[in-house]
mmCIF file with all atom_site columns, C-alpha atoms in Angstrom:
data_model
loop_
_atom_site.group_PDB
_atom_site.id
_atom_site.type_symbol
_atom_site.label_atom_id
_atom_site.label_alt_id
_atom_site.label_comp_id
_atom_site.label_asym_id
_atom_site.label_entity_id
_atom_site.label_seq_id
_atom_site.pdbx_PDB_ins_code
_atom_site.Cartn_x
_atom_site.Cartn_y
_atom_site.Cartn_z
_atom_site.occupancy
_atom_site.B_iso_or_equiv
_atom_site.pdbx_formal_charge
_atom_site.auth_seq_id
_atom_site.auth_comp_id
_atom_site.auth_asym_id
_atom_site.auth_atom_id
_atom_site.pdbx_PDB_model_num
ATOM 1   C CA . UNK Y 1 1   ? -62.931 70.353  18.252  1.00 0.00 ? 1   UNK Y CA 1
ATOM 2   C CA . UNK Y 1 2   ? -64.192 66.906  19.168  1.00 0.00 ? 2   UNK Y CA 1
ATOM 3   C CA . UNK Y 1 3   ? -67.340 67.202  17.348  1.00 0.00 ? 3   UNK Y CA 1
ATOM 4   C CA . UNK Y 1 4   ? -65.588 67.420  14.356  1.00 0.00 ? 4   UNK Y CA 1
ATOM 5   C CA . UNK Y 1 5   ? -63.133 65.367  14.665  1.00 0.00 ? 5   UNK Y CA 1
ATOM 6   C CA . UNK Y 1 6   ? -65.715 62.419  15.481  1.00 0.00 ? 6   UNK Y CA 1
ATOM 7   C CA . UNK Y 1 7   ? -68.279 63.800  12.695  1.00 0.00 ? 7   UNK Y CA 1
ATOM 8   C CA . UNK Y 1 8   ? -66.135 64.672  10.207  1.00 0.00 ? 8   UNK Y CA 1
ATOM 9   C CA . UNK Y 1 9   ? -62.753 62.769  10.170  1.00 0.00 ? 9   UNK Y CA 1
ATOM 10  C CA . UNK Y 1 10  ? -64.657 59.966  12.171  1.00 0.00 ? 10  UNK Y CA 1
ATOM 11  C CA . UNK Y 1 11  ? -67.504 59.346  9.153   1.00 0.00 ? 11  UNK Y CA 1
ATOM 12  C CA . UNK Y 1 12  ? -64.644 59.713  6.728   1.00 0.00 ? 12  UNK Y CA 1
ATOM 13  C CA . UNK Y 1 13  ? -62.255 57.287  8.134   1.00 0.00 ? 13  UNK Y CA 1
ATOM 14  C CA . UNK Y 1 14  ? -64.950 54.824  8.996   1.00 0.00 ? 14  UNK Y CA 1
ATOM 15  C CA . UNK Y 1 15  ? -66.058 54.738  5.161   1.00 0.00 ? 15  UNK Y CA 1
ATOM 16  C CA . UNK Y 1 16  ? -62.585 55.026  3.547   1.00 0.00 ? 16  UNK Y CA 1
ATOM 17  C CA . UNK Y 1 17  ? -61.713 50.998  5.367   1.00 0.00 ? 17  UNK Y CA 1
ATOM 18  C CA . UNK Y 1 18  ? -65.278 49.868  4.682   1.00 0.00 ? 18  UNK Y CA 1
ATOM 19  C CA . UNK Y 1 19  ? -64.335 50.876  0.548   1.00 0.00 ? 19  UNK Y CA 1
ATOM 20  C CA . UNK Y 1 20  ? -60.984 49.667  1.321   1.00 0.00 ? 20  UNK Y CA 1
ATOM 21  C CA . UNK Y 1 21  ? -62.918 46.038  2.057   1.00 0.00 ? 21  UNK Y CA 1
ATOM 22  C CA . UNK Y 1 22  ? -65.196 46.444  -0.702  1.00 0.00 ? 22  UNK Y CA 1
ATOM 23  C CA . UNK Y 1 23  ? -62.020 46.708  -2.981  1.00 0.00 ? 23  UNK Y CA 1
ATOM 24  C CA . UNK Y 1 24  ? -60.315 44.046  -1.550  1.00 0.00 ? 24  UNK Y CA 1
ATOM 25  C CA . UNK Y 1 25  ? -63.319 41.800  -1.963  1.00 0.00 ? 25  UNK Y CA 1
ATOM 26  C CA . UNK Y 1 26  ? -63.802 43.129  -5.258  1.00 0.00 ? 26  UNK Y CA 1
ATOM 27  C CA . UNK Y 1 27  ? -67.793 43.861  -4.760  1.00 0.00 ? 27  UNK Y CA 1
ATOM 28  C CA . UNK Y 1 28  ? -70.232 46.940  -5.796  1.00 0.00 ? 28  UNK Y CA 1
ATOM 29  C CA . UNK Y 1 29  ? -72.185 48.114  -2.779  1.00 0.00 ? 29  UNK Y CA 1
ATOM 30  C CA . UNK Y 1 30  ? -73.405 51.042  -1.107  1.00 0.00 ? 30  UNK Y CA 1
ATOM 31  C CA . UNK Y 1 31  ? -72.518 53.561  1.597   1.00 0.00 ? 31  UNK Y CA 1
ATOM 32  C CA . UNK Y 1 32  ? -74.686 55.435  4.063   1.00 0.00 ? 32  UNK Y CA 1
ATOM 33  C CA . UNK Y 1 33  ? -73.812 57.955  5.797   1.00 0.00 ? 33  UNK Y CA 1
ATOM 34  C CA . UNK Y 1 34  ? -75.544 59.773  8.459   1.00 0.00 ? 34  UNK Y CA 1
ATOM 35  C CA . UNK Y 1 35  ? -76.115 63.332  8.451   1.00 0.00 ? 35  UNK Y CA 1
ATOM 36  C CA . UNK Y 1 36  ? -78.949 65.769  10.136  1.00 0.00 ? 36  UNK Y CA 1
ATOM 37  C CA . UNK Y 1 37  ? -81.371 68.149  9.525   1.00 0.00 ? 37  UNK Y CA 1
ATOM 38  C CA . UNK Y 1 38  ? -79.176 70.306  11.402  1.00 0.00 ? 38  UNK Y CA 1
ATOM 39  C CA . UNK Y 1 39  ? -76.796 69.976  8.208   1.00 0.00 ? 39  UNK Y CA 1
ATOM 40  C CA . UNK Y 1 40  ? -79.503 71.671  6.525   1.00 0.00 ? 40  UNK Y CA 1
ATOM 41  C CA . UNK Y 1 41  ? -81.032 74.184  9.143   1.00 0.00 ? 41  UNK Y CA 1
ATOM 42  C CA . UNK Y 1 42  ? -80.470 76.033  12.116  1.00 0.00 ? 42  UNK Y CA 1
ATOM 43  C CA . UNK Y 1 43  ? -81.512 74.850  15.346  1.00 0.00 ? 43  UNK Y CA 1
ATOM 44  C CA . UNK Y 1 44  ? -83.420 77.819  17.335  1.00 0.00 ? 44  UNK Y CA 1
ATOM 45  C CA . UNK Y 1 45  ? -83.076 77.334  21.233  1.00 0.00 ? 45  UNK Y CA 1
ATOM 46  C CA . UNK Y 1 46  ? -79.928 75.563  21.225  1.00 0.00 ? 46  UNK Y CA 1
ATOM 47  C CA . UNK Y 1 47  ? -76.455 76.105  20.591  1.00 0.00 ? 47  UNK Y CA 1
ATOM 48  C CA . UNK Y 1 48  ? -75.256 73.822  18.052  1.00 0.00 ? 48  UNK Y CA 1
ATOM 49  C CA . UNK Y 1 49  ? -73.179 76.014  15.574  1.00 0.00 ? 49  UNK Y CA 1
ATOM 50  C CA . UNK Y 1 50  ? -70.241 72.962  15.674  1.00 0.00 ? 50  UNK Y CA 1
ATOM 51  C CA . UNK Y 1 51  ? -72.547 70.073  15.307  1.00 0.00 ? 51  UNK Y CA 1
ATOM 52  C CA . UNK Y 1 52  ? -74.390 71.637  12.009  1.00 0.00 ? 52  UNK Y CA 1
ATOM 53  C CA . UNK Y 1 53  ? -71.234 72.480  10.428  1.00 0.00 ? 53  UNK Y CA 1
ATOM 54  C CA . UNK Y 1 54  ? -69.718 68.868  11.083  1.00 0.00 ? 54  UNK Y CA 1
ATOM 55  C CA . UNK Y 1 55  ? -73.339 67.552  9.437   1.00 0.00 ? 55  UNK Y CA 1
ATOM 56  C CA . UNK Y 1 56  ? -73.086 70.110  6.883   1.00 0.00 ? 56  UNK Y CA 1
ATOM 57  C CA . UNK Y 1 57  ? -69.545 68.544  6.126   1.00 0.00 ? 57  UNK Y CA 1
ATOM 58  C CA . UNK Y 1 58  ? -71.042 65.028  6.378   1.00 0.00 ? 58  UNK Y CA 1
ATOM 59  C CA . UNK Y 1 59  ? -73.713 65.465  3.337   1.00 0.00 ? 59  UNK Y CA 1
ATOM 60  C CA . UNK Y 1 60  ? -70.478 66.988  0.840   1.00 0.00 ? 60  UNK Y CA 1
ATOM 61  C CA . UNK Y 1 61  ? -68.173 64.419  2.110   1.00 0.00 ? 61  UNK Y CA 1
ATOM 62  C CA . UNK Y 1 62  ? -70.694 61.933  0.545   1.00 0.00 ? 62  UNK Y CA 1
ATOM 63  C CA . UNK Y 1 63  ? -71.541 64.148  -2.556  1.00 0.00 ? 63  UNK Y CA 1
ATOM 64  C CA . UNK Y 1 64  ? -67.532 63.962  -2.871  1.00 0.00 ? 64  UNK Y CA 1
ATOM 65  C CA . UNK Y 1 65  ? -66.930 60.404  -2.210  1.00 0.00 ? 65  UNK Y CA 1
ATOM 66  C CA . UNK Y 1 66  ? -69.661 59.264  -4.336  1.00 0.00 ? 66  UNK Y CA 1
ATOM 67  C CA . UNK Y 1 67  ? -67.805 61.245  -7.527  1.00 0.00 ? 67  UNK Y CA 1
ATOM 68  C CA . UNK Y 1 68  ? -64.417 59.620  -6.655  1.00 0.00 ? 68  UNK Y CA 1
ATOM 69  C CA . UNK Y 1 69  ? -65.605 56.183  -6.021  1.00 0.00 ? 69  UNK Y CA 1
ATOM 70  C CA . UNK Y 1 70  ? -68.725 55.588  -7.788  1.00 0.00 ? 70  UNK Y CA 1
ATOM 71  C CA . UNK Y 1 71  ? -66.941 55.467  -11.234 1.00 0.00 ? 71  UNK Y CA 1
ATOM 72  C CA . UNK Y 1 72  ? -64.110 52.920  -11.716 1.00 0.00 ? 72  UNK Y CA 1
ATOM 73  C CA . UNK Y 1 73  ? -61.176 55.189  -13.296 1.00 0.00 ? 73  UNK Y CA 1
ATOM 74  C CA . UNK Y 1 74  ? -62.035 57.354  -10.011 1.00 0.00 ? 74  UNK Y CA 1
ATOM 75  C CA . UNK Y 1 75  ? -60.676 54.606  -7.542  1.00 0.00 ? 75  UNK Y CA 1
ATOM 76  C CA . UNK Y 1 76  ? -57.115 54.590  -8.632  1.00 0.00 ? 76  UNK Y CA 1
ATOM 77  C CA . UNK Y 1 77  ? -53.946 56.198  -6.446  1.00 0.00 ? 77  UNK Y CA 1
ATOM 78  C CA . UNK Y 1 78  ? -54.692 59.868  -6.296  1.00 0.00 ? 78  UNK Y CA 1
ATOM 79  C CA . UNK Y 1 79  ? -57.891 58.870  -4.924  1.00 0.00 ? 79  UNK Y CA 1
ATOM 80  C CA . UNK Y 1 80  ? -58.746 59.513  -1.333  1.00 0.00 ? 80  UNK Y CA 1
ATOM 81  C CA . UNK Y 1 81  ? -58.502 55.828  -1.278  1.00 0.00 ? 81  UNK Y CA 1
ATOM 82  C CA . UNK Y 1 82  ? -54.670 55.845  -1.412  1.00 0.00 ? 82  UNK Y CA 1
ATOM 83  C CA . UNK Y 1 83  ? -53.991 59.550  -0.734  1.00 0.00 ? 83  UNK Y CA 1
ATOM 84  C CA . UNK Y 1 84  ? -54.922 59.045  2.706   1.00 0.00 ? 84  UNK Y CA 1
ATOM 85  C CA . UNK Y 1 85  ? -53.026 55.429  2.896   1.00 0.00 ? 85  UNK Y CA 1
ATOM 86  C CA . UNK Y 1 86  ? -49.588 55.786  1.120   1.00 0.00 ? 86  UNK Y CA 1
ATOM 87  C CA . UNK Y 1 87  ? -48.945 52.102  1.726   1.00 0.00 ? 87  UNK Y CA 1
ATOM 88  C CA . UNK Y 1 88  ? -52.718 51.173  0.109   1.00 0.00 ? 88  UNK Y CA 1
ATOM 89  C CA . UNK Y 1 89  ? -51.874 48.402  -2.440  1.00 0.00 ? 89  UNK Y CA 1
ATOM 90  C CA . UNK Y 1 90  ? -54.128 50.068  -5.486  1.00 0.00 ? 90  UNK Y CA 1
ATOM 91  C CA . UNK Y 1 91  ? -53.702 48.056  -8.819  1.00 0.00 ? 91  UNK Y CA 1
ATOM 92  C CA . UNK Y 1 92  ? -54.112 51.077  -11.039 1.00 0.00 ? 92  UNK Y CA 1
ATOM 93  C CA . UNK Y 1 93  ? -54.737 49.010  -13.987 1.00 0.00 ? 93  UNK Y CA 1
ATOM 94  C CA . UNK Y 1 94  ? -57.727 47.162  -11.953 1.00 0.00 ? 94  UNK Y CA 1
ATOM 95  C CA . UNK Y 1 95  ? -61.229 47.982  -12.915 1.00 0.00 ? 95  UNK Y CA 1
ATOM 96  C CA . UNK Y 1 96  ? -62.693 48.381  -9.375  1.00 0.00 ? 96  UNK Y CA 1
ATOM 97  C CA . UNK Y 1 97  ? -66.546 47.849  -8.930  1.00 0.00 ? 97  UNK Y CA 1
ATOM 98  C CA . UNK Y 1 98  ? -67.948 51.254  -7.888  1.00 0.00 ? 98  UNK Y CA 1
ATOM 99  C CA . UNK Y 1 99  ? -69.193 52.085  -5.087  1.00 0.00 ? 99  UNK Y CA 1
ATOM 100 C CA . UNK Y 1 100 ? -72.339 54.397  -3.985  1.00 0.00 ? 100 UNK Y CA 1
ATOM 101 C CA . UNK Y 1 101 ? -72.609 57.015  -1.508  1.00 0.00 ? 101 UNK Y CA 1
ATOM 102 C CA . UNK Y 1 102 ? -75.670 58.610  0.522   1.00 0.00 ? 102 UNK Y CA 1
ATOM 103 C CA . UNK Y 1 103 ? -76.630 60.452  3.241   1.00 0.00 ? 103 UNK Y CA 1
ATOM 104 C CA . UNK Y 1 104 ? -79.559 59.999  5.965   1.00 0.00 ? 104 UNK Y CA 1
ATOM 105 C CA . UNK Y 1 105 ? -80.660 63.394  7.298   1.00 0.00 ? 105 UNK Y CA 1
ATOM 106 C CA . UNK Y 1 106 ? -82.499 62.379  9.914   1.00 0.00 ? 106 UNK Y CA 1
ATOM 107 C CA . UNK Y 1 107 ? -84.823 65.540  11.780  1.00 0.00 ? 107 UNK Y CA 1
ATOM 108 C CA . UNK Y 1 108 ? -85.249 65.385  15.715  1.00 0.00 ? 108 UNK Y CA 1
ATOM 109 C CA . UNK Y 1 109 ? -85.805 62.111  17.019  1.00 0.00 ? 109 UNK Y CA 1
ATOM 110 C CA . UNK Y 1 110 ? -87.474 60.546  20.628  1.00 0.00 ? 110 UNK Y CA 1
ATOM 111 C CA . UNK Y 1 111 ? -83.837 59.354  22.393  1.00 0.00 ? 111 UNK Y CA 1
ATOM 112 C CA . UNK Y 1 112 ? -82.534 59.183  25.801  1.00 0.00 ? 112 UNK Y CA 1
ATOM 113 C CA . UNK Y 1 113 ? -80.220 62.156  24.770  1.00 0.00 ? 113 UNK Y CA 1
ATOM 114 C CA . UNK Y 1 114 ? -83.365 64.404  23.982  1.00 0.00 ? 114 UNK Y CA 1
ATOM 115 C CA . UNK Y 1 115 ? -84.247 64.575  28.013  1.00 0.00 ? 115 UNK Y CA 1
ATOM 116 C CA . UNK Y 1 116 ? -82.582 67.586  27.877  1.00 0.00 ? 116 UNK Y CA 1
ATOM 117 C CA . UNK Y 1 117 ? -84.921 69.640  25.242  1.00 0.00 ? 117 UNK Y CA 1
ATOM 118 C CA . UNK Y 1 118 ? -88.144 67.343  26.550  1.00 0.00 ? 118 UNK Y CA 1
ATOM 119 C CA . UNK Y 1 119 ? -87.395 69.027  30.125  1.00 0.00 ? 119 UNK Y CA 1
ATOM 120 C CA . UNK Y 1 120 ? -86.738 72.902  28.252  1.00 0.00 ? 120 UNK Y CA 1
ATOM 121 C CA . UNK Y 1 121 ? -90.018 72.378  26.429  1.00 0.00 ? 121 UNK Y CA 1
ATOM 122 C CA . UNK Y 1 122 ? -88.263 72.061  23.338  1.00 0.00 ? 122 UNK Y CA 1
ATOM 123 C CA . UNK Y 1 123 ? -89.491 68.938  21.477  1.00 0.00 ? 123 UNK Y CA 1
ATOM 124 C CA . UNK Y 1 124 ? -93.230 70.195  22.380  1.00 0.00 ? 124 UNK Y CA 1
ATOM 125 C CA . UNK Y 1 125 ? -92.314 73.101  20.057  1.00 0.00 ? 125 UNK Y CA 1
ATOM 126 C CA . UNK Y 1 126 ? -90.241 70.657  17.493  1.00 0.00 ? 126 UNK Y CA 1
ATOM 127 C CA . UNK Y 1 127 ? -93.485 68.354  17.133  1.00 0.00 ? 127 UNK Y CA 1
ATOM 128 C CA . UNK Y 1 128 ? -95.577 71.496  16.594  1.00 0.00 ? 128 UNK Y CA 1
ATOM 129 C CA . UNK Y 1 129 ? -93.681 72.447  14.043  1.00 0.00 ? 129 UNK Y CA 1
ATOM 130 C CA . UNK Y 1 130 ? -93.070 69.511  12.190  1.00 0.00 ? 130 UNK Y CA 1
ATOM 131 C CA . UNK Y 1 131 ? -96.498 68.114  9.729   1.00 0.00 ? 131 UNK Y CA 1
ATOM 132 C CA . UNK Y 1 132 ? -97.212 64.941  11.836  1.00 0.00 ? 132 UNK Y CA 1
ATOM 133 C CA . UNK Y 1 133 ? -97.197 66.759  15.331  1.00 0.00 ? 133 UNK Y CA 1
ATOM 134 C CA . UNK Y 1 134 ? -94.587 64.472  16.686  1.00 0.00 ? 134 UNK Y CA 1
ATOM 135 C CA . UNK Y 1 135 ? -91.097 63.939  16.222  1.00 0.00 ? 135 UNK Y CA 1
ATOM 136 C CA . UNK Y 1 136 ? -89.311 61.162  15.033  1.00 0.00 ? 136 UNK Y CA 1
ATOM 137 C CA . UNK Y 1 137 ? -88.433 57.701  16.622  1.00 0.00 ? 137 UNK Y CA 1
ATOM 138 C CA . UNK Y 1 138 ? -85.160 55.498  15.774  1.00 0.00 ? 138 UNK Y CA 1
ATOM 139 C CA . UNK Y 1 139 ? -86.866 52.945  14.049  1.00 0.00 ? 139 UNK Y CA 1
ATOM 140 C CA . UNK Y 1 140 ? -88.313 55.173  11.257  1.00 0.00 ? 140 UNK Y CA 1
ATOM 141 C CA . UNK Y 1 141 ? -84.956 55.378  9.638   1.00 0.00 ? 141 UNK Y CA 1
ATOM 142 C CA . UNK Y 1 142 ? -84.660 51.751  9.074   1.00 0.00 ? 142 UNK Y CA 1
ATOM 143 C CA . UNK Y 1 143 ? -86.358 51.095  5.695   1.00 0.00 ? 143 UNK Y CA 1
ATOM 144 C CA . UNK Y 1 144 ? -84.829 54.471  4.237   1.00 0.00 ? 144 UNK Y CA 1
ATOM 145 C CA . UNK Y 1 145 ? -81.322 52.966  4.966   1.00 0.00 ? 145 UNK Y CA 1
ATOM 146 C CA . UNK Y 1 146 ? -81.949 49.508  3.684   1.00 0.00 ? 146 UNK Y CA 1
ATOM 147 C CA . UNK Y 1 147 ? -83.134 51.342  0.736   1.00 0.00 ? 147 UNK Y CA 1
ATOM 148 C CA . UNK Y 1 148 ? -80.540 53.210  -0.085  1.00 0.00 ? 148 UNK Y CA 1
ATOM 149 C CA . UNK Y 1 149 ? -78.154 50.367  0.577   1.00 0.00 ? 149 UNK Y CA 1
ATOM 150 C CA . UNK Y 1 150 ? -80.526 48.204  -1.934  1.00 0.00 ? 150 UNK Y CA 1
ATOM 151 C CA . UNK Y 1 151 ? -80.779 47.420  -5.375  1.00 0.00 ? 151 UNK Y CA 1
ATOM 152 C CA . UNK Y 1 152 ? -83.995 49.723  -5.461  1.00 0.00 ? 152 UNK Y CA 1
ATOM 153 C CA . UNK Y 1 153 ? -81.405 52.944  -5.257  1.00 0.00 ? 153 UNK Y CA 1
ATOM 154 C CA . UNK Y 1 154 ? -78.684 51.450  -7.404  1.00 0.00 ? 154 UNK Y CA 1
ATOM 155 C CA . UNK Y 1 155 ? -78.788 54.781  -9.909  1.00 0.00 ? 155 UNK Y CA 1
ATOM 156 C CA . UNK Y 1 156 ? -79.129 56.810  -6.382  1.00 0.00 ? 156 UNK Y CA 1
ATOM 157 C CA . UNK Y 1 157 ? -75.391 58.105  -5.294  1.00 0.00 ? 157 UNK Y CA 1
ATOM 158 C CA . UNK Y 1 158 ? -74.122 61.287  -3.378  1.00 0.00 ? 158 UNK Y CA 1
ATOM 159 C CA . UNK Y 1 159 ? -78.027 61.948  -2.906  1.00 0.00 ? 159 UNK Y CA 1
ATOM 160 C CA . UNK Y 1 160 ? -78.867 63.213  0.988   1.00 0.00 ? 160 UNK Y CA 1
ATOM 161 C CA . UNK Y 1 161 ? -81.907 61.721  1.978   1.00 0.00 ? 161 UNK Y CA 1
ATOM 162 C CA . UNK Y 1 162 ? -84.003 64.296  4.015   1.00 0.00 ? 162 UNK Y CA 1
ATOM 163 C CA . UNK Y 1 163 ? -85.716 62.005  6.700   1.00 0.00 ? 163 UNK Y CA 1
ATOM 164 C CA . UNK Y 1 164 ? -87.568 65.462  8.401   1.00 0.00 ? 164 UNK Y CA 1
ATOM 165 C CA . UNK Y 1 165 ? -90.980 66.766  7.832   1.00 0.00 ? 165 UNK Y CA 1
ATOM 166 C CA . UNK Y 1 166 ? -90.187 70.891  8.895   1.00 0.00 ? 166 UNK Y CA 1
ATOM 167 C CA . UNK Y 1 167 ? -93.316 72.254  6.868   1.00 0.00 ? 167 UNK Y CA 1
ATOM 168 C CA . UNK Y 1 168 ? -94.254 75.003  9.264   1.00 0.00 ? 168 UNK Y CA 1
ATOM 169 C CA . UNK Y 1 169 ? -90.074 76.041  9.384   1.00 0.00 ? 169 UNK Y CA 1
ATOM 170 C CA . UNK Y 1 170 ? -90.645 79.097  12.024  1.00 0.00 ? 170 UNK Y CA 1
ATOM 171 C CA . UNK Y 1 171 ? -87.084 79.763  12.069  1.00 0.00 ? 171 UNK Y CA 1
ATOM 172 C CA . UNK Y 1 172 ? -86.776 80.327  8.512   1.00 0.00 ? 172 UNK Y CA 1
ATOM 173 C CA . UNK Y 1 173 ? -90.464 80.928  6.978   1.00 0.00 ? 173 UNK Y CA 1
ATOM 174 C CA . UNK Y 1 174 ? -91.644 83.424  9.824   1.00 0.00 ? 174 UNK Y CA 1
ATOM 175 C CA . UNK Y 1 175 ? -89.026 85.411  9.916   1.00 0.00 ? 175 UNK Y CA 1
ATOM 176 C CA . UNK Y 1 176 ? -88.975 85.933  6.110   1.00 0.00 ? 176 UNK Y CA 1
ATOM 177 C CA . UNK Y 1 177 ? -93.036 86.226  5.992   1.00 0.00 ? 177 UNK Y CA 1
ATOM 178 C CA . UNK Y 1 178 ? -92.469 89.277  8.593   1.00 0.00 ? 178 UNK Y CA 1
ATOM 179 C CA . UNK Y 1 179 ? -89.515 90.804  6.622   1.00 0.00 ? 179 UNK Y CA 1
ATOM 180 C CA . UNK Y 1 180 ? -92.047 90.842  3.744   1.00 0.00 ? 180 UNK Y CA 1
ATOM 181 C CA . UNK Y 1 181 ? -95.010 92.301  5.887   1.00 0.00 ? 181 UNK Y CA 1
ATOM 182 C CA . UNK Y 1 182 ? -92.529 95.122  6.926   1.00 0.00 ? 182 UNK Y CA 1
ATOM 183 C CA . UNK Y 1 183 ? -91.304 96.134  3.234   1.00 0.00 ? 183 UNK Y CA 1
ATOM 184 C CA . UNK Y 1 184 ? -95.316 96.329  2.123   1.00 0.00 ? 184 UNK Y CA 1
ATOM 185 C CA . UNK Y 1 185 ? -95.807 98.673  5.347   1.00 0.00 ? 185 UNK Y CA 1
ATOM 186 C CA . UNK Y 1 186 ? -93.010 100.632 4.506   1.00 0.00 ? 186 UNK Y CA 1
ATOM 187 C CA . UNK Y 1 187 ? -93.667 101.192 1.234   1.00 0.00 ? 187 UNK Y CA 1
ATOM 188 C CA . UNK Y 1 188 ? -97.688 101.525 2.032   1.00 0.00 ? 188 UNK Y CA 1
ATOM 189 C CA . UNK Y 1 189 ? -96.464 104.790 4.284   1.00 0.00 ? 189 UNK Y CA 1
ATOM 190 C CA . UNK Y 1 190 ? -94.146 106.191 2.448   1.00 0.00 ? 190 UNK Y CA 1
ATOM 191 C CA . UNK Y 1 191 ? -96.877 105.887 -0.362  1.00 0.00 ? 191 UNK Y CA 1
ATOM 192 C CA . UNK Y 1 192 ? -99.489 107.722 1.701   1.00 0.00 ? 192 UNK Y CA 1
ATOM 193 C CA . UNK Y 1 193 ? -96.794 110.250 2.812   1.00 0.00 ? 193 UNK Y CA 1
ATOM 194 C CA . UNK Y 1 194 ? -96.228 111.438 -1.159  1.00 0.00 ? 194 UNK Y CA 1
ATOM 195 C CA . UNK Y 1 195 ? -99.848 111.810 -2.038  1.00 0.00 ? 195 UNK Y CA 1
#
């Protein structure tokens, strides 16, 4: 699927050359990788089954890159570094710097390619459910990606950075609040139906 294939094995590829650079040049730095909300949650109105898994994938592709090339014995051949590159020229008695990697989970956010909820009512609901009343806008993610590529995260790696306020979570919280009021009616009647 191309969702997936751009997601997934797009994010991963993308990252392996930028480490391949860092490696080259010899420098420490940080990675950031951007994930959704939908890697987290379902999305109730849309059909986006493919797109959550491929976000789901991005958030343990950093947890797993972040192991393997955060810590220098990790960066040798046999890492995804040169497993994925046979020809990668890997000094394996180098002490590469490491590397850190994070995720951005960013929650619904005010873009030309959300016309399509906006006219389906759907980021009314989204801002209704979300603790500010509104949803995001593009250039609220800026100082949570300069931090995690700063010195200010530099003990911060394979962390996913949830960028979404979802505190009234109808999809989840409702559904589980009426499961709850059901059992205590049950169990009220059958009660009342043994005395």
């Amino acid at each position: 699927m191309l969702i997936l294939d751009i997601n997934v094995s797009g994010t991963f590829l993308i990252a392996r050359e930028i480490a391949k650079e860092m490696h080259h040049a010899n420098v420490s730095g940080s990675i950031v990788l951007f994930a959704s909300m939908s890697g987290h949650v379902s999305n109730r109105g849309i059909n986006t089954s493919a797109y959550n898994a491929s976000k789901a994938a991005v958030h343990q592709l950093a947890r797993s890159l972040a192991a393997e090339w955060g810590h220098p014995q990790n960066t040798f051949p046999g890492s995804t570094l040169s497993d994925t590159n046979p020809t990668a020229s890997m000094d394996p008695r180098q002490v590469y710097p490491p590397i850190r990697v994070n995720t951005i989970s960013p929650g619904h956010i005010d873009t030309p390619l959300s016309e399509e909820a906006r006219k389906r009512g759907l980021t009314d609901e989204w801002a209704k459910q979300n603790m500010l009343g509104r949803i995001s806008m593009t250039e609220e993610y800026r100082a949570p990606v300069l931090f995690l590529l700063g010195d200010g995260s530099s003990y911060m790696t394979g962390a996913v950075s949830a960028c979404f306020i979802q505190c009234d979570d109808t999809s989840l919280f409702k559904g589980y609040q009426r499961s709850i009021r059901n059992q205590a009616t049950l169990k009220q009647k059958v009660a009342n139906e043994m005395l």
